[in-house]
Structures are given as C-alpha cells and as structure tokens.
Coordinates of C-alpha atoms in Angstrom, one line a residue:
M21 CA 123.3 97.9 41.6
K22 CA 122.7 100.9 43.9
V23 CA 120.1 101.3 46.6
V24 CA 119.0 104.5 48.5
F25 CA 117.6 103.6 51.9
P26 CA 116.0 106.5 53.8
I27 CA 115.1 105.6 57.4
Y28 CA 113.8 107.9 60.2
H29 CA 115.4 105.8 63.0
D30 CA 118.7 105.2 64.6
M31 CA 120.1 102.2 62.7
Q32 CA 122.3 101.1 65.6
F33 CA 119.1 100.0 67.5
Q34 CA 117.0 98.8 64.6
S35 CA 117.5 95.0 64.0
R36 CA 114.9 94.8 61.2
P37 CA 116.3 97.5 58.9
Q38 CA 119.8 95.9 59.5
E39 CA 118.3 92.6 58.2
C40 CA 117.0 94.4 55.2
V41 CA 120.4 95.8 54.5
A42 CA 121.9 92.2 54.8
A43 CA 119.3 90.9 52.4
M44 CA 120.1 93.6 49.8
K45 CA 123.8 92.7 50.1
L46 CA 122.9 89.0 49.3
M47 CA 121.0 90.3 46.3
G48 CA 124.2 91.6 44.9
V49 CA 123.7 95.3 45.7
N50 CA 127.2 96.8 45.9
E51 CA 126.3 100.3 47.1
I52 CA 123.7 101.2 49.7
V53 CA 123.2 104.9 50.5
M54 CA 121.5 105.4 53.9
V55 CA 119.8 108.7 54.7
T56 CA 119.2 108.6 58.4
I57 CA 119.1 110.8 61.6
A58 CA 121.9 109.2 63.7
P59 CA 125.3 107.8 63.0
W60 CA 125.6 104.0 62.2
T61 CA 129.1 103.3 63.5
L62 CA 129.1 99.6 62.7
C63 CA 127.6 99.7 59.2
P64 CA 128.8 97.0 56.8
D65 CA 131.1 97.5 53.9
G66 CA 129.4 99.0 50.8
V67 CA 127.1 101.2 53.0
R68 CA 127.4 105.0 52.9
V69 CA 125.6 107.0 55.5
I70 CA 124.2 110.5 54.9
L71 CA 123.4 112.1 58.2
T72 CA 120.6 114.7 58.3
K73 CA 120.1 117.4 60.9
H74 CA 118.6 115.9 64.0
D75 CA 118.8 118.5 66.8
D76 CA 115.9 120.9 66.1
A77 CA 112.2 121.0 65.7
L78 CA 112.4 120.7 61.9
R79 CA 114.2 117.4 62.1
Y80 CA 111.7 115.5 59.9
M81 CA 111.7 118.2 57.2
H82 CA 115.5 118.0 57.0
F83 CA 115.2 114.2 56.7
Y84 CA 112.6 114.3 54.0
R85 CA 114.4 117.0 52.0
T86 CA 117.7 115.2 52.3
A87 CA 116.1 111.9 51.2
I88 CA 114.6 113.4 48.0
Q89 CA 117.8 115.2 47.2
T90 CA 119.8 112.0 47.6
I91 CA 117.5 110.0 45.4
K92 CA 117.8 112.7 42.7
A93 CA 121.5 112.8 42.9
E94 CA 122.2 109.1 43.2
N95 CA 119.7 107.9 40.6
P96 CA 119.4 104.5 42.3
D97 CA 118.2 101.2 40.8
I98 CA 116.1 100.6 44.0
V99 CA 114.7 102.8 46.8
M100 CA 114.1 100.9 50.0
L101 CA 111.7 102.5 52.5
H102 CA 110.9 101.6 56.1
D103 CA 107.6 102.4 58.1
D104 CA 105.2 105.2 58.0
F105 CA 107.8 108.1 58.3
T106 CA 109.0 107.3 54.8
A107 CA 105.5 107.1 53.3
P108 CA 105.7 110.7 52.0
I109 CA 108.9 109.8 50.2
L110 CA 106.9 107.0 48.5
R111 CA 104.3 109.5 47.4
W112 CA 107.0 111.7 45.9
L113 CA 108.5 108.7 44.0
I114 CA 105.1 107.8 42.5
K115 CA 104.2 111.4 41.7
H116 CA 107.5 111.9 39.9
H117 CA 107.4 108.6 38.1
F118 CA 110.5 107.0 39.6
R119 CA 111.8 104.5 37.1
G120 CA 113.6 102.1 39.5
K121 CA 112.1 99.6 41.9
I122 CA 110.5 100.4 45.2
I123 CA 110.7 98.1 48.3
F124 CA 108.7 99.1 51.4
D125 CA 109.1 97.4 54.8
E126 CA 106.1 98.0 56.9
S127 CA 107.0 96.7 60.4
E128 CA 104.3 98.7 62.2
L129 CA 100.5 99.0 61.5
Y130 CA 99.2 102.4 62.5
I131 CA 96.1 102.3 60.4
D132 CA 93.5 103.1 63.2
E133 CA 95.4 105.6 65.4
K134 CA 94.0 109.1 65.2
K135 CA 96.5 111.4 66.8
K136 CA 95.3 114.5 68.5
I137 CA 96.4 117.6 66.6
K138 CA 98.3 119.8 69.1
N139 CA 100.7 121.6 66.9
I140 CA 101.9 122.1 63.2
K141 CA 104.2 119.0 63.5
D142 CA 101.1 116.8 64.3
I143 CA 99.4 118.1 61.3
G144 CA 102.3 117.0 59.1
F145 CA 102.5 113.6 60.7
S146 CA 98.7 113.1 60.2
F147 CA 99.6 112.9 56.5
L148 CA 101.5 109.6 56.9
P149 CA 98.5 107.2 57.0
Y150 CA 97.0 108.9 54.0
C151 CA 100.2 108.3 52.0
E152 CA 100.4 104.6 53.1
K153 CA 96.8 103.9 52.2
K154 CA 97.0 105.5 48.8
Y155 CA 100.4 104.5 47.6
L156 CA 101.5 101.2 49.3
K157 CA 99.6 99.3 46.6
K158 CA 102.0 100.7 44.0
V159 CA 105.3 99.4 45.4
D160 CA 107.2 96.5 43.7
A161 CA 107.8 94.6 47.0
L162 CA 106.0 95.1 50.3
I163 CA 107.2 93.4 53.5
A164 CA 105.0 92.8 56.5
A165 CA 105.9 91.7 60.1
N166 CA 103.6 88.7 60.3
K167 CA 100.9 86.8 58.5
E168 CA 98.1 88.4 60.5
R169 CA 99.2 91.9 59.7
A170 CA 99.7 91.0 56.0
E171 CA 96.1 89.9 55.8
I172 CA 94.8 93.1 57.3
M173 CA 97.0 95.2 55.0
M174 CA 95.6 93.3 52.0
K175 CA 92.1 94.6 52.9
I176 CA 92.9 98.1 54.2
Y177 CA 95.4 99.0 51.5
D178 CA 93.7 97.1 48.6
L179 CA 96.9 95.4 47.7
P180 CA 97.3 93.5 44.5
Q181 CA 99.1 90.6 46.2
M182 CA 100.0 89.3 49.7
P183 CA 103.1 91.0 51.2
I184 CA 106.3 89.2 51.9
I185 CA 106.4 88.0 55.5
L186 CA 109.5 88.8 57.6
E187 CA 108.7 87.9 61.2
N188 CA 110.2 90.1 63.9
M189 CA 112.3 87.2 65.0
R190 CA 115.4 88.2 66.9
R191 CA 118.2 85.9 68.2
L192 CA 120.5 87.6 70.7
M193 CA 124.0 87.0 69.2
I194 CA 125.8 88.8 72.0
E195 CA 127.8 86.7 74.5
P196 CA 127.3 87.7 78.2
D197 CA 130.1 88.3 80.7
W198 CA 129.1 85.2 82.6
E199 CA 131.2 85.8 85.7
S200 CA 130.1 89.4 86.1
C201 CA 126.4 88.4 85.5
D202 CA 126.6 85.6 88.0
A203 CA 127.9 88.0 90.6
K204 CA 125.2 90.6 89.8
Y205 CA 122.1 88.3 89.3
G206 CA 123.0 84.8 90.4
S207 CA 121.4 85.2 93.9
L208 CA 118.0 86.0 92.3
F209 CA 117.6 82.4 90.9
R210 CA 116.2 80.0 93.4
K211 CA 116.4 76.2 93.3
N212 CA 113.0 74.3 93.2
A213 CA 111.3 77.3 91.7
L214 CA 110.5 78.2 88.1
T215 CA 112.1 81.6 87.3
V216 CA 109.8 83.9 85.2
L217 CA 111.5 86.7 83.3
Y218 CA 109.6 89.8 82.1
G219 CA 111.4 92.6 80.2
G220 CA 108.4 94.9 79.6
G221 CA 109.3 97.4 82.3
V222 CA 106.9 98.7 84.9
K223 CA 103.7 100.0 83.1
E224 CA 100.0 99.6 83.6
T225 CA 99.3 98.8 80.0
R226 CA 102.0 96.1 80.2
R227 CA 100.2 94.6 83.2
T228 CA 103.4 94.4 85.3
L229 CA 101.7 94.7 88.7
E230 CA 99.1 92.2 87.6
L231 CA 101.9 89.7 86.7
A232 CA 103.6 90.4 90.0
E233 CA 100.4 89.9 92.0
A234 CA 99.9 86.5 90.2
V235 CA 103.4 85.4 91.1
K236 CA 102.8 86.5 94.7
R237 CA 99.6 84.4 94.9
L238 CA 101.4 81.4 93.4
G239 CA 104.0 81.5 96.1
A240 CA 107.4 79.8 96.4
D241 CA 106.9 77.6 93.3
F242 CA 107.7 80.6 91.1
N243 CA 110.3 83.4 91.0
L244 CA 109.8 86.6 89.0
I245 CA 112.5 88.9 87.6
I246 CA 111.3 92.2 86.0
T247 CA 113.6 94.4 83.9
G248 CA 113.0 97.7 82.2
G249 CA 112.1 101.3 83.1
G250 CA 108.9 102.9 84.0
D251 CA 107.1 105.8 85.6
S252 CA 108.5 106.5 89.1
G253 CA 105.0 106.2 90.6
E254 CA 104.4 102.8 89.1
I255 CA 107.9 101.6 90.1
Q256 CA 107.1 102.7 93.6
K257 CA 103.8 100.6 93.6
L258 CA 105.8 97.6 92.4
K259 CA 108.4 98.1 95.2
T260 CA 105.7 98.4 97.8
L261 CA 104.2 95.1 96.5
I262 CA 107.7 93.5 96.7
E263 CA 108.2 94.7 100.2
S264 CA 104.9 93.2 101.3
N265 CA 105.5 89.8 99.7
P266 CA 106.3 87.1 102.3
S267 CA 107.7 84.7 99.7
D268 CA 110.5 87.1 98.6
N269 CA 110.1 85.8 95.1
I270 CA 109.7 89.0 93.1
H271 CA 112.7 91.1 92.0
Y272 CA 112.9 94.3 90.0
V273 CA 116.4 95.0 88.6
G274 CA 115.8 98.1 86.3
L275 CA 117.3 98.4 82.9
A276 CA 119.5 95.4 81.8
P277 CA 122.0 95.9 78.9
R278 CA 121.7 93.4 76.1
G279 CA 124.5 91.1 77.4
E280 CA 122.9 91.0 80.8
W281 CA 119.4 90.4 79.2
K282 CA 120.8 87.4 77.3
Y283 CA 122.2 86.0 80.6
L284 CA 118.8 86.5 82.3
I285 CA 117.0 84.7 79.5
T286 CA 119.3 81.7 79.4
K287 CA 119.1 81.3 83.2
S288 CA 115.3 81.6 83.3
D289 CA 112.6 79.0 82.8
I290 CA 109.7 81.1 81.4
C291 CA 109.7 84.4 79.4
V292 CA 106.7 86.6 79.4
S293 CA 105.3 88.7 76.5
I294 CA 102.4 91.1 77.2
Y295 CA 100.8 93.5 74.8
D296 CA 97.7 95.6 75.0
Q297 CA 95.0 95.2 72.3
N298 CA 93.8 98.7 72.0
T299 CA 95.1 99.4 68.5
Y300 CA 95.8 97.2 65.4
N301 CA 99.5 97.8 65.9
N302 CA 99.4 96.4 69.5
K303 CA 96.8 93.7 68.9
Y304 CA 98.6 92.2 66.0
C305 CA 102.1 92.4 67.6
A306 CA 104.6 89.6 67.9
S307 CA 107.7 91.5 68.6
G308 CA 111.3 90.4 68.6
R309 CA 111.1 90.2 72.4
F310 CA 108.5 87.5 72.0
Y311 CA 110.9 85.3 70.2
E312 CA 114.1 86.0 72.1
G313 CA 113.4 83.4 74.8
I314 CA 111.9 80.9 72.4
L315 CA 115.0 81.0 70.3
E316 CA 117.0 80.0 73.4
G317 CA 114.6 77.1 74.0
I318 CA 112.7 78.9 76.8
P319 CA 108.8 78.5 76.9
V320 CA 106.7 81.7 76.8
L321 CA 103.7 83.1 78.5
A322 CA 101.9 85.4 76.2
T323 CA 98.7 87.4 76.0
E324 CA 96.1 86.5 73.4
N325 CA 97.2 88.9 70.7
P326 CA 96.5 86.9 67.5
P327 CA 100.0 86.4 66.2
M328 CA 101.3 85.3 69.6
K329 CA 98.3 83.1 70.2
N330 CA 98.5 81.4 66.8
A331 CA 102.3 80.8 67.2
C332 CA 101.7 79.2 70.7
N333 CA 98.9 77.0 69.3
D334 CA 100.8 76.0 66.2
F335 CA 104.1 75.2 67.7
G336 CA 103.2 74.4 71.3
F337 CA 106.2 76.4 72.8
G338 CA 104.0 78.4 75.2
V339 CA 100.7 79.4 76.7
S340 CA 98.6 82.3 75.3
T341 CA 96.0 83.6 77.8
E342 CA 94.7 86.7 79.4
N343 CA 94.7 84.9 82.8
L344 CA 98.4 85.3 83.7
E345 CA 98.1 83.2 86.9
A346 CA 96.4 80.3 85.1
G347 CA 98.9 80.5 82.3
L348 CA 101.8 80.2 84.7
R349 CA 100.2 77.3 86.5
E350 CA 99.7 75.5 83.1
L351 CA 103.3 76.0 82.2
K352 CA 104.4 74.6 85.5
N353 CA 102.1 71.5 85.3
N354 CA 103.3 70.6 81.7
Y355 CA 106.7 72.3 81.7
R356 CA 108.6 69.5 79.9
H357 CA 106.1 69.6 77.0
Y358 CA 106.5 73.3 76.4
K359 CA 110.3 73.2 77.0
D360 CA 110.8 70.4 74.4
N361 CA 108.6 72.3 71.9
A362 CA 110.6 75.6 72.4
K363 CA 113.9 73.7 71.9
K364 CA 112.4 72.0 68.8
F365 CA 111.2 75.4 67.3
A366 CA 114.6 77.0 68.0
I367 CA 116.2 74.4 65.7
E368 CA 113.5 73.8 63.1
C369 CA 112.7 77.5 62.4
K370 CA 116.1 77.6 60.6
Y371 CA 116.7 81.1 61.8
E372 CA 119.9 81.4 59.8
E373 CA 117.9 81.0 56.6
R374 CA 115.6 84.0 57.2
I375 CA 117.7 86.6 55.4
P376 CA 118.7 84.6 52.4
R377 CA 115.0 83.6 52.1
L378 CA 114.0 87.3 52.3
A379 CA 116.5 88.2 49.6
Q380 CA 115.2 85.5 47.3
Q381 CA 111.5 86.6 47.9
I382 CA 112.4 90.3 47.1
E383 CA 114.2 89.3 44.0
E384 CA 111.2 87.2 42.8
R385 CA 108.8 90.1 43.5
L386 CA 111.0 92.6 41.6
K387 CA 111.1 90.2 38.6
E388 CA 107.3 89.8 38.7
G389 CA 107.0 93.6 38.7
E390 CA 108.7 94.1 35.3
T391 CA 105.4 95.6 34.3
C392 CA 105.7 98.6 36.7
L393 CA 102.8 99.3 39.1
H394 CA 104.0 102.8 39.9
G395 CA 101.8 104.6 37.5

C-alpha cells in the first residue's frame, strides 16, 4: 500500500504529522512519499522525501505543483493531507475524481480569520478556507485536534460524521543532560517555594507580564521561570519588573532547547498554559505544550479556553481560570490533590496507545467509506 503525503511544514519540528506517519506504518503502509519544503533527516524506513523549492516568493506554488505531479506519477492508494495549506490539493483530488482514499488531518481551525489582502500571495491564501469549507465533507477520514474543535467542524463544514479525535498530546521523550542543566538552572529553584514554569515567551497576548506581576504579589511562596523569545521592547519591560522585584523570585532564561525544557518541567511544581480567545483557533486550543507538564505528573494553571477548562474539570489535574493569581493560590492550597491527579492522568491516559488507536480508527473509517464520498 502506497501513500502520498504532501505537507507544507518542516517535518523535523512537526510532532503531529510524524504521529500520522507512524499510524500509517501500523496500518501496513509500506511506502510513504512525502512532498515537503524542508529535509526530514530522521525519517523512518519506508519514507521517501521529495523536496520542493523553498527559497523564493513562489514557494507555495512550487509545493502545490510538485504535490499534484507526485500524486499523478505515484498513483497512490491513499493521499494524506495536513492543515489548510493542503486544502487546494484536496480540491484538485475531488475535481479530478481521485479513486483512492483521502485522509485529512485538521490540527488548526482558521475558520473565522479574515486576512488583510496586501499582495497577490495573500489573495491566493484567502482561497484556503473556501477549499476546506467546500471539500472537507468529502474526505474518507477527517482528524481533529480535540472534541470541541470536532463539534465546531461538524457544524461549519456540514460533515457527515464526527471527525476522529487525535489530541495534541506530546510527551517529551528526550533525556536531559542532567549535570549540565543542574549547573545552568539549578540555582533558580528555591526550597520552600512552588516553582512555576511558563514557556510561552514574552508577549502581551500570552499575558507574560500579567503572570509575572501575579507572582510578584504572591511573594516568596512562589518562584517563576519564563522561557521563550519575544519582542525586545516587551522583554525589556519584563526585565524592568524583575529588577524591581524585592523577592527575587522571577527569572527569564530566554530560549530553552528541548532537553533543557524537559529538565525545567521535571524540576518544576506547576506548568502554565495561556492562550488568547480572539479566534476559534486560539479559543479552542489545547496544544502539546499544555500536556507536556501533565504527562510528567506536574499540575497545570490554564486559561479558560474550553478544551483546557474541560480537561482540568474532568481530570482534576489543574486549575483553569482567567485570574492567574487566584489560580496559583488555589494550586498552592490544594497542591497534593492536583499533583496526585496529574500523576494519575499521566498513567491512565495510556499515551503509548494513542497511535495504534489512531491507526485502527482510520482503518475503520476507510472501510466505512467503501461507498466513496468524493463525488
């Protein structure tokens, strides 16, 4: 069985498409042809990468044309697509009565974002939502990032059935260099204080300064470590706040590589996940970053985005609130409760079964779709 998988991303940094590849391997697919814009140096056996031009203004058109040419040349049993950039390829498949199966992984939800048209490239990209709305209902297997998004997609795209759910759940498998990380970060962790870790960078929409102000007011009972990049002006505001903080309990360490990030998570007491609610994509977000701490048994402080709020309420591994200071205080007052539930979830979610379960669900959908919906 052969699959062609066009993806307009760098596969080396895309956990979710890598999981889709792993699922297809479990389905017995022996040849996967990736059409992508950057090399995938660690791709598994049985995966062949076709690299498109990626260094000029017509990068997307090179990608689209190469994807169509590859589908024609390879005549695959399945075409796997990922996110809105591949929606025009879906349109081409339907228009040309593709006889194989179509799988579409919709990890984002850009249904309400109206991009300002500044140039011809923006005109082209404005075509993506149209393709999704008209043609997603015709795929054989559609995958969504969480239950809340799937329910919205059912209504917006007039789908014939509920999408398969593949949560953006990511366990960090990398092993830190413990000795090096101890030397670099060990002094930031204080005894008799709960260490709060935030990896959202320094950005107004991520409420970084608001979180820092909350920890400043809470005082020596808490210790905050912030990682990630940001605008130089906003970083300077954060540094000014840190310098004026008498408790010396707020630390900004910049970008942290994955191994160091894993170290920081395992040494912390609370992880923070903050997202805006200005679009469907943001409001209904529960990213891999949200689950990284939980899967290490670390409680979470999250904003009230519905997927994160529902998960906190259902499993009791954290607090979902827009009042960050009150949320931290609640976590401190009932820390053992949240910690125990996070550890319980990390075991009972059966993380290692996610990909076999996805493979089985896709196979079931493809069998259901013997009467093809493409027409």
